[in-house]
Amino acid sequence: MTASFERLRDLFDAASDLPEGERDAFLTDECRDDHALIDEVRRLLAHDDQPREIFDAPPAIDVQGIEGEDREDVDMLDAIDVPGYEVQRKLGAGGFGVVFAAQQLQPVRRQVALKLIRVGFAAPTVHQRFAIECDALARLEHPSIARVFDAGTTPSGHLYCTMELVDGVTICDYANAHGLSAAERIALMLPVCEAMQHAHQRGILHRDLKPSNILVTDTLGSPVPKIIDFGIAKMRDSDDSDLNSPTLSGEFVGTPIYMSPEQADPDLGDVDTRSDVYSLGVVLYELLTGTAPAQSTRAARPSLASVLTSLREHETPLVSKRVRDLGEDGESHAHRCGTTREALMRYAAGDLDRILAMALEKDRSRRYESPLQFGADLERFLRNEPVLAQSPTTSYVLRKFARRHRTKLALAATALVLLVTGATLTTIGFVSEAKQRHRAEGEARISGEIVQFFNDDLLAALAPEAMGIDVTVRETLDAASTKIEGRFDDLPDVEVALRTTLGASYRSLGVVDESLHHLKRACDVAEQHLMREDVRRLRAFREYAAALYTAGRYAESETVLRTVLEDSERALGARHEDTIAAAFHLASACSEDPDPSKSRALVEQWLPVSRAELGPAHLQTLQFSFGLGHIHLAEKKPQEALAVFEEAYERSREALGATHRMTLMLTNQLARLRIQLGESSIAEAMFRKAWTESIERLGATHPTTLNLRTGLAEALVADPKHHAEAIEHYDALLAAWSTVFRADHPTLHDLWTVVAQGYLRTGQATRARALLERVVEATEESSTKKALWAMKHLRELADRAGDKSGADAWQVRHERAAERLRSAEHSTAEAK
Amino acid sequence: MVPDPTHGDLTAIVRAASSGDAAAEDALFRIVYDDLRHMARRRLARLSPGQTLQATALVNEAWLKISNGTKDWDGHAKFFGVVSRAMRNILVDDARRKSSVKHGGGVARLSLEGLAEASDELSSLEFLALHEALEQLEVEDARVAQVVMLRYFSGLGNEEIARMLDVSERTVERDWRFARSWLQDRMSGCPTEERAES
């Protein structure tokens, strides 16, 4: 306590005890000439007589400011104490936090936008990522990007980030308020594209581009667009469950109507720079038409119905079409652009329509690759130069559709559409220019027919509303089968293409009869109407041969394939993919011959060609490798087989994916080799995993799935503890194979022997006997070796059961059959 | 009020603080500060706009919670010292926020608490002036400032304050009257420096 203060206090106390009239005299007496002190005491005494109301009532807390959203921001407001900043007012709120206008106090005084991340989001990992993110953003320097200044954590542990405070209005509001023309609107987007390019070059995506994140300021009379809220939305990628909670996703994942399809549906892949290009396209679309493109099918995961709808409607309506469709709204928007609806439509029709269509491509591989490309095309448009954007071709539309949707229908669509269009697109490069043009025209016509067939007949027949979401490939194909009869009598080339596709699809589903029916018909039509070297004809025959092979008619298959290979080499050359495919099919057919030398010769000749022409990871090359591995196995060289399968497996998994059929088949082979090497538990794990994946990918009764299940059972047999499970699998396999193959199918008989062996090894005598008898019955005539094997086991079973007469009977039958086989082999050898 | 078991620790902290443990006092301050804010928030949520909540009522509630109703407890003085300081900080923070909102021409509704805006006559600016004056007073005369703290921010009566500070009730009343006038004088902007120079 200072002396002067003490004196002041004493004077005040003494004077306040005196009646008012005596106070002045007392003070003058005490203080003499210290008028300042006298004045001060006088003032205090006056205050004492009339205390301010602030001292009357205790301080209180009011509730004026805590209605509505502010009440929810309770925890956020705890965080407003940001050192070095004076928070001034709230500018807005999003799912992740609140943005305030604030005054930075040091090192410089300036207005900033301060963004606080909502408390719940601030998991420790988020803190770190946020810091890294802000650091990257702080390095962005572009006149059209709001600068990021600073980031950190408040004393109460909240994340914040400060940015340039942009005093502007959204780009759409600006354009409308200033009556910008369409060209001026496009020009306004150019610096935005440039800025995005700048950011992308530094590895930063925006992910939430929309008009409200592009503000326009009027600096020195010319508008400058500035992108705000950069990259912050990236925080949503965190694995923190808070961030992905469904209640927040609407705000947090971005704004659906400005989002690219891949952003709306994570199944379609990661978000990349092209996602931002899409959003830029949406913003320009809105600038030009006054509306965002339709989004009804984009926000949700594609259902079958929406897939079909979007296929039928193709793409986002073109700018010119949208302006027309908007009617009066289009008219009033045109007025805001200082023109009429008709003039705006004319302006957009053509190049501008195409540019926007390309930016808004749902398949990003067809989109502009970068904001730079998009901006450059817009500039070319403004300068009346030719633009990059072109109309998509029909076949492209179909391919894109198939690639885009991964529903079950999509599998069907892929099978059907890709193969058909693929068949019509392979010839270019092998014919003269004139012929090429002619073919291209023919191809366009075929594509057109296919599109129409696909849309009007096939999809209509599917009636998704009636059949629900689970339309399977099989149902799709069946629908196509019934629709195709008689419809293409005057269009043989289309019929050949479609039937070949259908047949191949049926074959890949293991539906052999239907497959042969379509392929036979395709070959007949092709023989009648198409040139000998026509690729469609060649493909029909190739597929027919493959189906014959699947049906177990190996000799017929081989004969057809020899012709196909010859024709193919002549028409397309030895290096052509189709020729290589024909060679592979021929090698497969030959591999059924007990003598592996024929198929070995083919594989040794064509595997290097396939590797060189198509690449080491191409499916065709992998199939050759697969075949080579099998030849090694047939020649009892398991180590060499293992090396071939392992290399192929790695390539397949890398190039085609772990659940691709090829990869699964190779897994099957590798696991089988593991069993041979005595490592059944490893084999079991491999089989089980692959089997589960195959069920999901191909279905429970697909041959590949069944093969894997067989392998699983075989791996289980090795351990008596697992016999019960193994028997279950064998029972199920027996039932399943009968639905895949007809009773007289040789492959089915092979499979029976496999199952019978399983029953024998697990001690299931009754089951084994019944099955072995079926094998004998089915194969005694055609495939005596299998029958002999079965008879031998039947004799042993009878022996073990103490059935002496039964055993003797099988012994006699076995000897007779063996004798027949010997004489047959003898005559074959003599014939040679 | 049902005794809150979690406050067993707090009681120990208050005891430690009142026996001169500075770290314990800091800890107590933070606990009380948070506690008051949460209480305020909870209670304010039940009120309708325009209604106010007396800061001192909150302090009483906090006291009841901590003391478990035992009035004759020796942590009394220290506790109310801490609680007054916490309440003052809360009010100051809020007033700062509000005043900067006003400077920025923005929306006053930003603020949750609206603390210190209880009545129209007490603007947040006035409150901040009071706060600054009180800071000066603390330098000049700690006891007088303490009386203000206990009476104004904790809502205690002269009798209780006298007992806590071990002075007469009359002294408390005289301190209060002087402090009130002195603060008011500083708040109306009379510069002390002028007097010192003259």
JSON list of N, CA and C in Angstrom, two decimals, chain A residues 466-501:
[
{"chain": "A", "resi": 466, "resn": "ALA", "atom": "N", "xyz": [-39.72, -55.10, -60.77]},
{"chain": "A", "resi": 466, "resn": "ALA", "atom": "CA", "xyz": [-40.36, -56.37, -60.43]},
{"chain": "A", "resi": 466, "resn": "ALA", "atom": "C", "xyz": [-39.36, -57.35, -59.84]},
{"chain": "A", "resi": 467, "resn": "MET", "atom": "N", "xyz": [-38.14, -57.33, -60.36]},
{"chain": "A", "resi": 467, "resn": "MET", "atom": "CA", "xyz": [-37.20, -58.36, -59.95]},
{"chain": "A", "resi": 467, "resn": "MET", "atom": "C", "xyz": [-36.33, -57.99, -58.77]},
{"chain": "A", "resi": 468, "resn": "GLY", "atom": "N", "xyz": [-36.37, -56.73, -58.43]},
{"chain": "A", "resi": 468, "resn": "GLY", "atom": "CA", "xyz": [-35.59, -56.33, -57.27]},
{"chain": "A", "resi": 468, "resn": "GLY", "atom": "C", "xyz": [-34.13, -56.19, -57.61]},
{"chain": "A", "resi": 469, "resn": "ILE", "atom": "N", "xyz": [-33.37, -55.94, -56.59]},
{"chain": "A", "resi": 469, "resn": "ILE", "atom": "CA", "xyz": [-31.98, -55.57, -56.79]},
{"chain": "A", "resi": 469, "resn": "ILE", "atom": "C", "xyz": [-31.12, -56.76, -57.17]},
{"chain": "A", "resi": 470, "resn": "ASP", "atom": "N", "xyz": [-31.56, -57.96, -56.80]},
{"chain": "A", "resi": 470, "resn": "ASP", "atom": "CA", "xyz": [-30.68, -59.10, -56.97]},
{"chain": "A", "resi": 470, "resn": "ASP", "atom": "C", "xyz": [-30.80, -59.80, -58.31]},
{"chain": "A", "resi": 471, "resn": "VAL", "atom": "N", "xyz": [-30.86, -59.03, -59.35]},
{"chain": "A", "resi": 471, "resn": "VAL", "atom": "CA", "xyz": [-30.86, -59.61, -60.67]},
{"chain": "A", "resi": 471, "resn": "VAL", "atom": "C", "xyz": [-29.49, -60.22, -60.91]},
{"chain": "A", "resi": 472, "resn": "THR", "atom": "N", "xyz": [-29.45, -61.47, -61.21]},
{"chain": "A", "resi": 472, "resn": "THR", "atom": "CA", "xyz": [-28.15, -62.11, -61.38]},
{"chain": "A", "resi": 472, "resn": "THR", "atom": "C", "xyz": [-27.75, -62.11, -62.84]},
{"chain": "A", "resi": 473, "resn": "VAL", "atom": "N", "xyz": [-26.52, -62.46, -63.04]},
{"chain": "A", "resi": 473, "resn": "VAL", "atom": "CA", "xyz": [-26.00, -62.55, -64.40]},
{"chain": "A", "resi": 473, "resn": "VAL", "atom": "C", "xyz": [-26.84, -63.55, -65.19]},
{"chain": "A", "resi": 474, "resn": "ARG", "atom": "N", "xyz": [-27.13, -64.66, -64.52]},
{"chain": "A", "resi": 474, "resn": "ARG", "atom": "CA", "xyz": [-27.89, -65.71, -65.19]},
{"chain": "A", "resi": 474, "resn": "ARG", "atom": "C", "xyz": [-29.25, -65.19, -65.66]},
{"chain": "A", "resi": 475, "resn": "GLU", "atom": "N", "xyz": [-29.93, -64.47, -64.80]},
{"chain": "A", "resi": 475, "resn": "GLU", "atom": "CA", "xyz": [-31.24, -63.94, -65.18]},
{"chain": "A", "resi": 475, "resn": "GLU", "atom": "C", "xyz": [-31.11, -62.97, -66.34]},
{"chain": "A", "resi": 476, "resn": "THR", "atom": "N", "xyz": [-30.04, -62.18, -66.29]},
{"chain": "A", "resi": 476, "resn": "THR", "atom": "CA", "xyz": [-29.82, -61.23, -67.38]},
{"chain": "A", "resi": 476, "resn": "THR", "atom": "C", "xyz": [-29.64, -61.96, -68.70]},
{"chain": "A", "resi": 477, "resn": "LEU", "atom": "N", "xyz": [-28.82, -63.00, -68.64]},
{"chain": "A", "resi": 477, "resn": "LEU", "atom": "CA", "xyz": [-28.54, -63.74, -69.86]},
{"chain": "A", "resi": 477, "resn": "LEU", "atom": "C", "xyz": [-29.79, -64.46, -70.37]},
{"chain": "A", "resi": 478, "resn": "ASP", "atom": "N", "xyz": [-30.55, -65.03, -69.44]},
{"chain": "A", "resi": 478, "resn": "ASP", "atom": "CA", "xyz": [-31.77, -65.72, -69.85]},
{"chain": "A", "resi": 478, "resn": "ASP", "atom": "C", "xyz": [-32.73, -64.74, -70.52]},
{"chain": "A", "resi": 479, "resn": "ALA", "atom": "N", "xyz": [-32.80, -63.54, -69.95]},
{"chain": "A", "resi": 479, "resn": "ALA", "atom": "CA", "xyz": [-33.67, -62.54, -70.54]},
{"chain": "A", "resi": 479, "resn": "ALA", "atom": "C", "xyz": [-33.19, -62.20, -71.95]},
{"chain": "A", "resi": 480, "resn": "ALA", "atom": "N", "xyz": [-31.88, -62.09, -72.09]},
{"chain": "A", "resi": 480, "resn": "ALA", "atom": "CA", "xyz": [-31.33, -61.78, -73.41]},
{"chain": "A", "resi": 480, "resn": "ALA", "atom": "C", "xyz": [-31.61, -62.92, -74.39]},
{"chain": "A", "resi": 481, "resn": "SER", "atom": "N", "xyz": [-31.46, -64.16, -73.91]},
{"chain": "A", "resi": 481, "resn": "SER", "atom": "CA", "xyz": [-31.67, -65.33, -74.77]},
{"chain": "A", "resi": 481, "resn": "SER", "atom": "C", "xyz": [-33.04, -65.33, -75.40]},
{"chain": "A", "resi": 482, "resn": "THR", "atom": "N", "xyz": [-34.04, -65.08, -74.59]},
{"chain": "A", "resi": 482, "resn": "THR", "atom": "CA", "xyz": [-35.39, -65.17, -75.13]},
{"chain": "A", "resi": 482, "resn": "THR", "atom": "C", "xyz": [-35.66, -64.00, -76.07]},
{"chain": "A", "resi": 483, "resn": "LYS", "atom": "N", "xyz": [-34.99, -62.89, -75.81]},
{"chain": "A", "resi": 483, "resn": "LYS", "atom": "CA", "xyz": [-35.26, -61.70, -76.63]},
{"chain": "A", "resi": 483, "resn": "LYS", "atom": "C", "xyz": [-34.58, -61.75, -77.99]},
{"chain": "A", "resi": 484, "resn": "ILE", "atom": "N", "xyz": [-33.52, -62.53, -78.07]},
{"chain": "A", "resi": 484, "resn": "ILE", "atom": "CA", "xyz": [-32.67, -62.44, -79.27]},
{"chain": "A", "resi": 484, "resn": "ILE", "atom": "C", "xyz": [-33.27, -63.23, -80.44]},
{"chain": "A", "resi": 485, "resn": "GLU", "atom": "N", "xyz": [-34.10, -64.25, -80.11]},
{"chain": "A", "resi": 485, "resn": "GLU", "atom": "CA", "xyz": [-34.62, -65.12, -81.17]},
{"chain": "A", "resi": 485, "resn": "GLU", "atom": "C", "xyz": [-35.38, -64.31, -82.21]},
{"chain": "A", "resi": 486, "resn": "GLY", "atom": "N", "xyz": [-34.95, -64.44, -83.44]},
{"chain": "A", "resi": 486, "resn": "GLY", "atom": "CA", "xyz": [-35.69, -63.85, -84.55]},
{"chain": "A", "resi": 486, "resn": "GLY", "atom": "C", "xyz": [-35.59, -62.35, -84.69]},
{"chain": "A", "resi": 487, "resn": "ARG", "atom": "N", "xyz": [-34.92, -61.70, -83.73]},
{"chain": "A", "resi": 487, "resn": "ARG", "atom": "CA", "xyz": [-34.92, -60.24, -83.78]},
{"chain": "A", "resi": 487, "resn": "ARG", "atom": "C", "xyz": [-33.90, -59.70, -84.77]},
{"chain": "A", "resi": 488, "resn": "PHE", "atom": "N", "xyz": [-32.86, -60.49, -85.06]},
{"chain": "A", "resi": 488, "resn": "PHE", "atom": "CA", "xyz": [-31.77, -59.97, -85.89]},
{"chain": "A", "resi": 488, "resn": "PHE", "atom": "C", "xyz": [-31.64, -60.71, -87.22]},
{"chain": "A", "resi": 489, "resn": "ASP", "atom": "N", "xyz": [-32.78, -61.22, -87.70]},
{"chain": "A", "resi": 489, "resn": "ASP", "atom": "CA", "xyz": [-32.72, -61.99, -88.94]},
{"chain": "A", "resi": 489, "resn": "ASP", "atom": "C", "xyz": [-32.09, -61.21, -90.08]},
{"chain": "A", "resi": 490, "resn": "ASP", "atom": "N", "xyz": [-32.32, -59.91, -90.10]},
{"chain": "A", "resi": 490, "resn": "ASP", "atom": "CA", "xyz": [-31.77, -59.11, -91.18]},
{"chain": "A", "resi": 490, "resn": "ASP", "atom": "C", "xyz": [-30.44, -58.46, -90.81]},
{"chain": "A", "resi": 491, "resn": "LEU", "atom": "N", "xyz": [-29.94, -58.76, -89.65]},
{"chain": "A", "resi": 491, "resn": "LEU", "atom": "CA", "xyz": [-28.66, -58.18, -89.22]},
{"chain": "A", "resi": 491, "resn": "LEU", "atom": "C", "xyz": [-27.73, -59.28, -88.74]},
{"chain": "A", "resi": 492, "resn": "PRO", "atom": "N", "xyz": [-27.26, -60.12, -89.68]},
{"chain": "A", "resi": 492, "resn": "PRO", "atom": "CA", "xyz": [-26.47, -61.29, -89.26]},
{"chain": "A", "resi": 492, "resn": "PRO", "atom": "C", "xyz": [-25.24, -60.92, -88.44]},
{"chain": "A", "resi": 493, "resn": "ASP", "atom": "N", "xyz": [-24.57, -59.82, -88.77]},
{"chain": "A", "resi": 493, "resn": "ASP", "atom": "CA", "xyz": [-23.35, -59.51, -88.02]},
{"chain": "A", "resi": 493, "resn": "ASP", "atom": "C", "xyz": [-23.66, -59.18, -86.56]},
{"chain": "A", "resi": 494, "resn": "VAL", "atom": "N", "xyz": [-24.77, -58.49, -86.33]},
{"chain": "A", "resi": 494, "resn": "VAL", "atom": "CA", "xyz": [-25.16, -58.19, -84.95]},
{"chain": "A", "resi": 494, "resn": "VAL", "atom": "C", "xyz": [-25.53, -59.47, -84.22]},
{"chain": "A", "resi": 495, "resn": "GLU", "atom": "N", "xyz": [-26.25, -60.33, -84.93]},
{"chain": "A", "resi": 495, "resn": "GLU", "atom": "CA", "xyz": [-26.66, -61.58, -84.29]},
{"chain": "A", "resi": 495, "resn": "GLU", "atom": "C", "xyz": [-25.43, -62.41, -83.89]},
{"chain": "A", "resi": 496, "resn": "VAL", "atom": "N", "xyz": [-24.46, -62.47, -84.80]},
{"chain": "A", "resi": 496, "resn": "VAL", "atom": "CA", "xyz": [-23.25, -63.23, -84.49]},
{"chain": "A", "resi": 496, "resn": "VAL", "atom": "C", "xyz": [-22.58, -62.66, -83.24]},
{"chain": "A", "resi": 497, "resn": "ALA", "atom": "N", "xyz": [-22.43, -61.33, -83.22]},
{"chain": "A", "resi": 497, "resn": "ALA", "atom": "CA", "xyz": [-21.76, -60.70, -82.08]},
{"chain": "A", "resi": 497, "resn": "ALA", "atom": "C", "xyz": [-22.50, -60.98, -80.78]},
{"chain": "A", "resi": 498, "resn": "LEU", "atom": "N", "xyz": [-23.80, -60.79, -80.81]},
{"chain": "A", "resi": 498, "resn": "LEU", "atom": "CA", "xyz": [-24.58, -60.96, -79.58]},
{"chain": "A", "resi": 498, "resn": "LEU", "atom": "C", "xyz": [-24.59, -62.41, -79.10]},
{"chain": "A", "resi": 499, "resn": "ARG", "atom": "N", "xyz": [-24.80, -63.33, -80.06]},
{"chain": "A", "resi": 499, "resn": "ARG", "atom": "CA", "xyz": [-24.87, -64.74, -79.65]},
{"chain": "A", "resi": 499, "resn": "ARG", "atom": "C", "xyz": [-23.51, -65.23, -79.15]},
{"chain": "A", "resi": 500, "resn": "THR", "atom": "N", "xyz": [-22.46, -64.77, -79.78]},
{"chain": "A", "resi": 500, "resn": "THR", "atom": "CA", "xyz": [-21.13, -65.16, -79.30]},
{"chain": "A", "resi": 500, "resn": "THR", "atom": "C", "xyz": [-20.96, -64.70, -77.85]},
{"chain": "A", "resi": 501, "resn": "THR", "atom": "N", "xyz": [-21.36, -63.47, -77.59]},
{"chain": "A", "resi": 501, "resn": "THR", "atom": "CA", "xyz": [-21.25, -62.93, -76.24]},
{"chain": "A", "resi": 501, "resn": "THR", "atom": "C", "xyz": [-22.09, -63.73, -75.25]}
]
